[in-house]
Amino acid sequence: MGTETTEISNGGAVMRRRACTCTKDDFLPEESFQSWNNYANALKQTPSRLLDRVLTRSSAKAELEVKARSGHQMKKTLSWWDLMWFGMGAVIGAGIFVLTGQEANEDAGPAVVLSYVVSGLSALLSVFCYTEFAVEIPVAGGSFAYLRVELGDFVAFIAAGNILLEYMIGGAAVARSWTSYFATLCSYKPVDFRIHAHSLTEGYNQLDPIAVGVIIIICAIAVFSTKASSRLNYVASVVHLLVIVFIIICGFINADTQNYADFAPYGPRGIFKASAILFFAYVGFDAVSTMAEETKNPARDIPIGLIGSMVLTTTLYCLLAITLCLMQPYKRIDVDAPFSRAFTRVGWNWAQYVVAAGALKGMTSVLLVGAVGQARYLTHIARTHMMPPWLAKVDQKTGTPINATVVMMAATAIIAFFTNLSILSNLLSISTLFIFMLVAVALLVRRYYVTGETSTENRNKLIFFLVLILGSSIATAAYWGISEKGWIAYCITVPTWFLSTVGLWLFVPQACTPKLWGVPLVPWLPSASIAINIFLLGSIDKDSFLRFAVWTGLLLIYYFLFGLHASYDTAKAYEVKGIQDGVYRKVEEGEVSSATKSGFEGVGGNAPTAPNL
């Protein structure tokens, strides 16, 4: 996007009017899209270009260098204190206030506290993996940047597309919940604040203008300033934390230990099923890793902020779950407003308004941190030209990615306006667990494989042990999903996972040592993260996997038609530019395929030119 100056004569005086312009080159500036002939030639080369992108890995240096493609730098204004509050603000919201009652009532009973422990452990292991990457590669791209460095462009794009979907759906679900709790606070029913459109399909006919209004306000705050967002999140999180402490203390005052008599009525299967669903309550912490580019001292601030916020959040979740199930029998828990109704049933009617206000504060924080995080994901993807580079622009005045923020929040608002909360909640968790598993795999690749240094023998051993770790984890999850009472297969799959991790630990030397901060107990911690995330995936229903497959299919169509060719041209253009400048810098690693060797003849016989951003 650029500006155009127009001179207008008015009685001898000249007035200058500046207007924003937007051209095709803001969206598709690459050589492959300069003409229909070029595009046809690019499509013919899709197989060879795909092979090149699959085999090509980025580098940490390259991810840091592509920040320049945003035009302006993001401002470094955040400390560990900001990140810790961002972390708690990102996750303590609709999940704890909505899903706790549902899962205690339907799947886990009072043992829902153990479900939070399991999902919290999985999230904490993922936090460790994210922290090392965020410290070593402090850019706005989050998991997209990390996977691009270790597993290549193709895997990174599929993963990033799914995490963006998770953000949009999660944000829409929280916005719809915001309306519901606001209605409770005003002594109304949620349907009173929604518009019923009789001509639309059931589940999409309860239009929610309040949710859209909240999203617009959050978008404006996120666009204005990251530091301002941090201050607002800080205030909202403090108020929210005070309300949570109120719930815990007053809840224990009204506790009845007899409600814990039947602790796990649905058995281990119910506990793990609830864990997979309650993982939604932890979704959002990865948004904090996308703020590494705006952190003053990443090596110190990111570990304290991320790990500290996750430990505190898990502790609060467990205390809230215990409180809820001690206040009333699990079968009597209201699935829509569990904490508010719990206080009503013990005679504290006034407390339901305090709880509703606290929930609103928490959900506001979740929406704000989500808006900041998802925009930075999209910004970094656009820097690689897998998405239009117009989305990578950082505003000079605010230091924020305005275009990416507005686009993501607009999509979230559309989903929130039409879609029922029950439909949205069924779409959550699967994408996040999938990405967290990939990040753990990427960490093992980072530690054990360095191009040009790791021997072929050690590379093959790494691949062998990784395949065994993944295969045994998938087999364990699959057996859990299809067999309710069987146990024989676990005697094979679990020892296979353990011995595979031992083999990686003993027989493959680490090739990379973290410079600033590293995950402890490698390979055990990332291997355990892989196993737990995949196991929780095995507890998710088949409809969610179907939706996951449909969205991934749509991502592949976009990638093969646009993203692949745009990112290929951009990568090759910058290699050519480096050679022309007389300072060749190899910013990507991997085997050079036939596409690379002949790529400069790929579109119209001309070498790609570096796009002007």
Coordinates of N, CA, C and O in Angstrom, one line a residue, residues 425-555:
S425 N -17.3 -24.6 19.8 CA -16.5 -25.4 20.8 C -16.1 -26.8 20.3 O -15.1 -27.3 20.6
N426 N -16.9 -27.3 19.3 CA -16.5 -28.6 18.8 C -15.4 -28.6 17.8 O -14.8 -29.6 17.4
L427 N -15.0 -27.4 17.3 CA -14.0 -27.2 16.4 C -12.6 -27.0 17.0 O -11.6 -26.9 16.3
L428 N -12.6 -26.8 18.3 CA -11.4 -26.4 19.0 C -10.5 -27.6 19.4 O -10.8 -28.7 19.4
S429 N -9.2 -27.3 19.8 CA -8.2 -28.1 20.4 C -7.4 -29.0 19.4 O -6.2 -29.1 19.5
I430 N -8.0 -29.6 18.4 CA -7.3 -30.5 17.5 C -6.1 -29.8 16.8 O -5.0 -30.4 16.7
S431 N -6.4 -28.7 16.2 CA -5.3 -28.0 15.5 C -4.2 -27.6 16.4 O -3.0 -27.8 16.1
T432 N -4.5 -27.2 17.6 CA -3.5 -26.7 18.6 C -2.6 -27.9 19.0 O -1.4 -27.8 19.1
L433 N -3.2 -29.0 19.4 CA -2.5 -30.2 19.7 C -1.6 -30.7 18.6 O -0.4 -31.1 18.8
F434 N -2.0 -30.6 17.4 CA -1.3 -31.0 16.2 C 0.0 -30.1 16.1 O 1.1 -30.5 15.9
I435 N -0.2 -28.8 16.2 CA 0.9 -27.8 16.1 C 1.9 -28.0 17.3 O 3.1 -28.0 17.1
F436 N 1.4 -28.2 18.5 CA 2.3 -28.4 19.6 C 3.2 -29.6 19.5 O 4.3 -29.7 19.8
M437 N 2.6 -30.7 18.9 CA 3.3 -31.9 18.6 C 4.4 -31.6 17.6 O 5.6 -32.1 17.7
L438 N 4.1 -30.9 16.5 CA 5.1 -30.5 15.5 C 6.2 -29.7 16.1 O 7.4 -29.9 15.7
V439 N 5.9 -28.8 17.0 CA 7.0 -27.9 17.6 C 7.9 -28.8 18.4 O 9.1 -28.5 18.4
A440 N 7.4 -29.8 19.1 CA 8.3 -30.7 19.9 C 9.2 -31.5 18.9 O 10.4 -31.7 19.2
V441 N 8.6 -32.0 17.8 CA 9.4 -32.7 16.8 C 10.5 -31.7 16.3 O 11.7 -32.1 16.1
A442 N 10.1 -30.5 16.0 CA 11.1 -29.5 15.5 C 12.2 -29.2 16.4 O 13.4 -29.0 16.0
L443 N 11.9 -29.3 17.7 CA 13.0 -29.0 18.7 C 14.0 -30.2 18.7 O 15.2 -29.9 18.8
L444 N 13.5 -31.4 18.6 CA 14.4 -32.5 18.5 C 15.3 -32.4 17.2 O 16.5 -32.7 17.3
V445 N 14.7 -32.0 16.1 CA 15.5 -31.9 14.9 C 16.5 -30.8 15.1 O 17.6 -30.9 14.7
R446 N 16.1 -29.7 15.7 CA 17.0 -28.6 16.0 C 18.2 -29.0 16.8 O 19.4 -28.6 16.5
R447 N 18.0 -29.8 17.8 CA 19.1 -30.2 18.7 C 20.0 -31.3 18.1 O 21.2 -31.3 18.4
Y448 N 19.4 -32.1 17.2 CA 20.2 -33.3 16.8 C 20.6 -33.2 15.3 O 21.4 -34.1 14.8
Y449 N 20.2 -32.2 14.6 CA 20.6 -32.1 13.2 C 20.9 -30.7 12.7 O 20.2 -29.8 12.9
V450 N 22.1 -30.6 12.2 CA 22.6 -29.3 11.7 C 23.2 -29.6 10.3 O 24.1 -30.4 10.1
T451 N 22.6 -28.9 9.3 CA 23.1 -29.1 7.9 C 24.6 -28.9 7.8 O 25.1 -27.9 8.2
G452 N 25.3 -29.9 7.2 CA 26.7 -29.7 6.9 C 27.6 -30.2 8.1 O 28.8 -30.3 7.9
E453 N 27.0 -30.4 9.3 CA 27.7 -30.9 10.4 C 27.4 -32.3 10.9 O 28.2 -33.1 11.2
T454 N 26.1 -32.6 10.8 CA 25.6 -33.9 11.3 C 25.9 -34.9 10.2 O 25.6 -34.7 9.0
S455 N 26.6 -36.0 10.6 CA 26.9 -37.1 9.6 C 25.7 -37.8 9.1 O 24.6 -37.7 9.7
T456 N 25.8 -38.4 7.9 CA 24.7 -39.1 7.3 C 24.2 -40.2 8.3 O 23.0 -40.5 8.4
E457 N 25.2 -40.9 8.9 CA 24.8 -42.0 9.9 C 24.0 -41.4 11.0 O 22.9 -42.0 11.4
N458 N 24.4 -40.3 11.6 CA 23.6 -39.8 12.7 C 22.3 -39.2 12.3 O 21.3 -39.3 13.0
R459 N 22.2 -38.7 11.1 CA 21.0 -38.2 10.5 C 20.0 -39.4 10.4 O 18.8 -39.3 10.7
N460 N 20.5 -40.5 9.8 CA 19.6 -41.6 9.6 C 19.1 -42.2 11.0 O 18.0 -42.7 11.1
K461 N 20.0 -42.2 12.0 CA 19.6 -42.7 13.3 C 18.5 -41.8 13.9 O 17.6 -42.2 14.5
L462 N 18.7 -40.5 13.7 CA 17.7 -39.5 14.2 C 16.3 -39.8 13.5 O 15.3 -39.8 14.2
I463 N 16.3 -39.9 12.2 CA 15.1 -40.2 11.5 C 14.4 -41.5 12.0 O 13.2 -41.6 12.3
F464 N 15.3 -42.5 12.2 CA 14.8 -43.8 12.7 C 14.1 -43.7 14.1 O 13.0 -44.2 14.3
F465 N 14.8 -43.0 15.0 CA 14.2 -42.9 16.4 C 13.0 -42.0 16.4 O 12.0 -42.2 17.1
L466 N 13.0 -40.9 15.6 CA 11.8 -40.1 15.5 C 10.6 -40.8 14.9 O 9.5 -40.6 15.5
V467 N 10.8 -41.6 13.9 CA 9.7 -42.4 13.4 C 9.2 -43.4 14.4 O 7.9 -43.5 14.6
L468 N 10.0 -44.0 15.2 CA 9.6 -44.9 16.3 C 8.8 -44.1 17.4 O 7.8 -44.6 17.8
I469 N 9.3 -43.0 17.8 CA 8.6 -42.2 18.8 C 7.2 -41.8 18.3 O 6.2 -41.9 19.0
L470 N 7.2 -41.3 17.1 CA 5.9 -40.9 16.5 C 4.9 -42.1 16.3 O 3.8 -42.0 16.6
G471 N 5.5 -43.1 15.7 CA 4.7 -44.3 15.5 C 4.1 -44.9 16.7 O 2.9 -45.3 16.8
S472 N 4.9 -45.1 17.8 CA 4.5 -45.7 19.0 C 3.4 -44.8 19.7 O 2.5 -45.3 20.3
S473 N 3.6 -43.5 19.6 CA 2.7 -42.5 20.2 C 1.3 -42.6 19.5 O 0.3 -42.6 20.1
I474 N 1.4 -42.6 18.1 CA 0.1 -42.7 17.4 C -0.6 -44.0 17.6 O -1.8 -44.1 17.8
A475 N 0.2 -45.1 17.7 CA -0.4 -46.4 18.0 C -1.1 -46.5 19.4 O -2.2 -47.0 19.5
T476 N -0.4 -45.8 20.4 CA -1.0 -45.8 21.7 C -2.3 -45.0 21.7 O -3.3 -45.4 22.3
A477 N -2.3 -43.8 21.0 CA -3.5 -43.0 20.9 C -4.6 -43.7 20.2 O -5.8 -43.7 20.6
A478 N -4.3 -44.4 19.1 CA -5.3 -45.1 18.3 C -5.9 -46.2 19.1 O -7.2 -46.4 19.0
Y479 N -5.1 -47.0 19.8 CA -5.6 -48.1 20.6 C -6.5 -47.6 21.7 O -7.5 -48.2 22.0
W480 N -6.2 -46.5 22.3 CA -7.0 -45.9 23.3 C -8.4 -45.5 22.7 O -9.4 -45.6 23.4
G481 N -8.3 -45.0 21.5 CA -9.6 -44.5 20.9 C -10.5 -45.6 20.5 O -11.7 -45.5 20.5
I482 N -10.0 -46.8 20.1 CA -10.8 -47.9 19.5 C -11.1 -49.0 20.5 O -12.0 -49.7 20.4
S483 N -10.3 -49.1 21.6 CA -10.5 -50.2 22.6 C -10.7 -49.6 23.9 O -9.9 -48.9 24.5
E484 N -11.9 -49.9 24.5 CA -12.3 -49.3 25.8 C -11.7 -50.0 27.0 O -11.4 -49.4 28.0
K485 N -11.4 -51.3 26.8 CA -11.0 -52.1 28.0 C -9.7 -52.9 27.7 O -9.1 -53.5 28.6
G486 N -9.2 -52.8 26.5 CA -8.0 -53.6 26.2 C -6.7 -52.9 26.8 O -6.7 -51.8 27.1
W487 N -5.7 -53.8 26.9 CA -4.4 -53.3 27.5 C -3.2 -53.9 26.9 O -2.1 -53.4 27.1
I488 N -3.4 -55.0 26.1 CA -2.2 -55.7 25.6 C -1.3 -54.8 24.7 O -0.1 -54.9 24.8
A489 N -2.0 -54.0 23.9 CA -1.2 -53.2 22.9 C -0.3 -52.2 23.7 O 0.8 -51.9 23.2
Y490 N -0.7 -51.7 24.8 CA 0.1 -50.8 25.6 C 1.4 -51.4 26.0 O 2.4 -50.7 26.2
C491 N 1.4 -52.7 26.2 CA 2.6 -53.4 26.6 C 3.7 -53.4 25.5 O 4.9 -53.7 25.7
I492 N 3.2 -53.0 24.3 CA 4.2 -52.9 23.2 C 4.5 -51.5 22.8 O 5.6 -51.1 22.7
T493 N 3.4 -50.7 22.8 CA 3.6 -49.3 22.3 C 4.3 -48.4 23.3 O 5.2 -47.6 22.9
V494 N 4.0 -48.5 24.6 CA 4.7 -47.7 25.6 C 6.2 -48.0 25.7 O 7.0 -47.1 25.7
P495 N 6.5 -49.3 25.9 CA 8.0 -49.6 25.9 C 8.7 -49.2 24.6 O 9.9 -48.8 24.7
T496 N 8.0 -49.3 23.5 CA 8.7 -48.8 22.2 C 9.0 -47.3 22.3 O 10.1 -46.9 21.9
W497 N 8.0 -46.6 22.8 CA 8.3 -45.1 22.9 C 9.5 -44.9 23.8 O 10.4 -44.1 23.6
F498 N 9.5 -45.6 25.0 CA 10.5 -45.4 26.0 C 11.9 -45.8 25.4 O 12.9 -45.0 25.5
L499 N 12.0 -47.0 24.8 CA 13.3 -47.4 24.2 C 13.7 -46.5 23.1 O 14.9 -46.3 22.9
S500 N 12.8 -46.0 22.3 CA 13.1 -45.1 21.2 C 13.8 -43.8 21.7 O 14.8 -43.3 21.2
T501 N 13.2 -43.3 22.8 CA 13.8 -42.1 23.4 C 15.1 -42.4 24.0 O 16.1 -41.5 23.9
V502 N 15.3 -43.5 24.7 CA 16.6 -44.0 25.2 C 17.6 -44.0 24.1 O 18.7 -43.6 24.2
G503 N 17.2 -44.6 23.0 CA 18.1 -44.8 21.8 C 18.6 -43.4 21.3 O 19.8 -43.2 21.0
L504 N 17.6 -42.5 21.2 CA 18.0 -41.1 20.7 C 19.0 -40.5 21.7 O 19.9 -39.8 21.3
W505 N 18.7 -40.7 23.0 CA 19.6 -40.1 24.1 C 21.0 -40.7 24.1 O 22.0 -39.9 24.2
L506 N 21.1 -42.0 23.8 CA 22.4 -42.7 23.9 C 23.2 -42.7 22.6 O 24.4 -42.6 22.7
F507 N 22.5 -42.8 21.5 CA 23.2 -43.2 20.3 C 23.3 -42.0 19.2 O 24.0 -42.1 18.2
V508 N 22.6 -40.9 19.5 CA 22.7 -39.8 18.6 C 23.3 -38.6 19.3 O 22.6 -38.1 20.2
P509 N 24.4 -38.1 19.0 CA 25.0 -36.9 19.7 C 24.2 -35.6 19.3 O 23.8 -35.5 18.2
Q510 N 24.1 -34.7 20.3 CA 23.4 -33.5 20.0 C 24.4 -32.6 19.1 O 25.6 -32.5 19.4
A511 N 23.8 -32.0 18.1 CA 24.6 -31.2 17.1 C 24.5 -29.7 17.4 O 25.2 -28.9 16.8
C512 N 23.5 -29.3 18.2 CA 23.3 -27.9 18.4 C 23.1 -27.6 19.9 O 22.3 -28.2 20.6
T513 N 23.8 -26.6 20.4 CA 23.7 -26.2 21.8 C 23.1 -24.8 21.8 O 23.6 -23.9 21.2
P514 N 22.0 -24.6 22.6 CA 21.3 -23.3 22.6 C 22.3 -22.2 23.1 O 23.1 -22.5 24.1
K515 N 22.2 -21.1 22.5 CA 23.1 -20.0 22.9 C 22.7 -19.2 24.1 O 23.5 -18.8 24.9
L516 N 21.4 -19.1 24.3 CA 20.9 -18.2 25.4 C 20.1 -19.0 26.4 O 20.2 -18.8 27.6
W517 N 19.1 -19.8 26.0 CA 18.3 -20.6 26.9 C 17.9 -21.9 26.2 O 17.5 -21.9 25.0
G518 N 18.0 -23.0 26.9 CA 17.6 -24.3 26.3 C 16.7 -25.1 27.1 O 16.6 -25.0 28.4
V519 N 15.9 -26.0 26.5 CA 15.0 -26.9 27.2 C 15.8 -27.9 27.9 O 16.8 -28.5 27.4
P520 N 15.5 -28.2 29.2 CA 16.2 -29.2 30.0 C 15.8 -30.6 29.6 O 14.7 -30.8 29.0
L521 N 16.5 -31.6 29.9 CA 16.2 -33.0 29.8 C 15.8 -33.4 28.4 O 14.9 -34.1 28.1
V522 N 16.6 -32.9 27.4 CA 16.4 -33.3 26.0 C 17.1 -34.7 25.9 O 18.3 -34.8 26.3
P523 N 16.5 -35.7 25.2 CA 15.3 -35.7 24.5 C 14.0 -36.0 25.2 O 12.9 -36.1 24.6
W524 N 14.1 -36.2 26.5 CA 13.0 -36.7 27.3 C 11.8 -35.8 27.3 O 10.6 -36.2 27.1
L525 N 12.0 -34.5 27.6 CA 10.9 -33.6 27.7 C 10.2 -33.4 26.3 O 9.0 -33.5 26.3
P526 N 10.9 -33.1 25.2 CA 10.1 -33.0 24.0 C 9.5 -34.3 23.5 O 8.4 -34.3 22.9
S527 N 10.1 -35.4 23.8 CA 9.6 -36.7 23.4 C 8.3 -37.0 24.2 O 7.3 -37.5 23.7
A528 N 8.3 -36.6 25.5 CA 7.1 -36.7 26.3 C 6.0 -35.8 25.8 O 4.8 -36.1 25.8
S529 N 6.3 -34.6 25.3 CA 5.4 -33.7 24.8 C 4.7 -34.2 23.5 O 3.5 -34.1 23.4
I530 N 5.5 -34.9 22.7 CA 5.0 -35.5 21.5 C 3.9 -36.6 21.9 O 2.8 -36.7 21.4
A531 N 4.3 -37.5 22.8 CA 3.5 -38.6 23.2 C 2.2 -38.1 23.9 O 1.1 -38.6 23.5
I532 N 2.2 -37.1 24.8 CA 1.0 -36.6 25.4 C 0.1 -35.9 24.5 O -1.2 -36.1 24.5
N533 N 0.6 -35.1 23.6 CA -0.2 -34.3 22.6 C -0.9 -35.3 21.7 O -2.1 -35.1 21.4
I534 N -0.2 -36.3 21.2 CA -0.8 -37.3 20.3 C -1.9 -38.1 21.0 O -2.9 -38.4 20.5
F535 N -1.6 -38.5 22.3 CA -2.5 -39.2 23.1 C -3.8 -38.5 23.3 O -4.9 -39.0 23.2
L536 N -3.7 -37.2 23.6 CA -4.9 -36.4 23.7 C -5.7 -36.2 22.4 O -6.9 -36.2 22.4
L537 N -5.0 -36.2 21.3 CA -5.6 -36.2 20.0 C -6.5 -37.5 19.8 O -7.6 -37.4 19.2
G538 N -6.1 -38.6 20.4 CA -6.8 -39.8 20.3 C -8.1 -39.8 21.1 O -9.0 -40.7 20.9
S539 N -8.3 -38.8 21.9 CA -9.5 -38.7 22.7 C -10.5 -37.7 22.1 O -11.6 -37.5 22.6
I540 N -10.2 -37.1 20.9 CA -11.1 -36.2 20.2 C -12.0 -36.9 19.2 O -11.6 -37.9 18.6
D541 N -13.2 -36.5 19.1 CA -14.2 -37.1 18.2 C -13.8 -37.1 16.8 O -13.1 -36.2 16.3
K542 N -14.4 -38.0 16.0 CA -14.1 -38.1 14.6 C -14.5 -36.9 13.7 O -13.9 -36.5 12.7
D543 N -15.6 -36.2 14.2 CA -16.1 -35.1 13.4 C -15.1 -33.9 13.4 O -14.9 -33.2 12.4
S544 N -14.4 -33.8 14.5 CA -13.3 -32.8 14.6 C -12.2 -33.1 13.6 O -11.6 -32.2 13.0
F545 N -11.8 -34.4 13.5 CA -10.8 -34.7 12.6 C -11.3 -34.5 11.1 O -10.5 -34.1 10.3
L546 N -12.6 -34.7 10.9 CA -13.1 -34.4 9.5 C -13.0 -32.9 9.2 O -12.6 -32.6 8.1
R547 N -13.4 -32.1 10.2 CA -13.3 -30.6 9.9 C -11.8 -30.2 9.8 O -11.5 -29.4 8.9
F548 N -10.9 -30.8 10.5 CA -9.5 -30.6 10.4 C -9.0 -30.9 9.0 O -8.2 -30.2 8.4
A549 N -9.5 -32.1 8.5 CA -9.1 -32.5 7.2 C -9.6 -31.6 6.1 O -8.9 -31.2 5.1
V550 N -10.8 -31.1 6.2 CA -11.4 -30.2 5.2 C -10.6 -28.9 5.2 O -10.3 -28.4 4.1
W551 N -10.4 -28.3 6.4 CA -9.6 -27.0 6.4 C -8.2 -27.2 5.8 O -7.7 -26.4 5.1
T552 N -7.6 -28.3 6.2 CA -6.2 -28.6 5.6 C -6.3 -28.7 4.1 O -5.4 -28.3 3.4
G553 N -7.3 -29.3 3.6 CA -7.5 -29.5 2.2 C -7.6 -28.1 1.5 O -7.0 -27.9 0.4
L554 N -8.4 -27.2 2.1 CA -8.5 -25.8 1.6 C -7.2 -25.1 1.6 O -6.8 -24.4 0.7
L555 N -6.4 -25.3 2.7 CA -5.1 -24.7 2.7 C -4.2 -25.2 1.6 O -3.4 -24.4 1.0

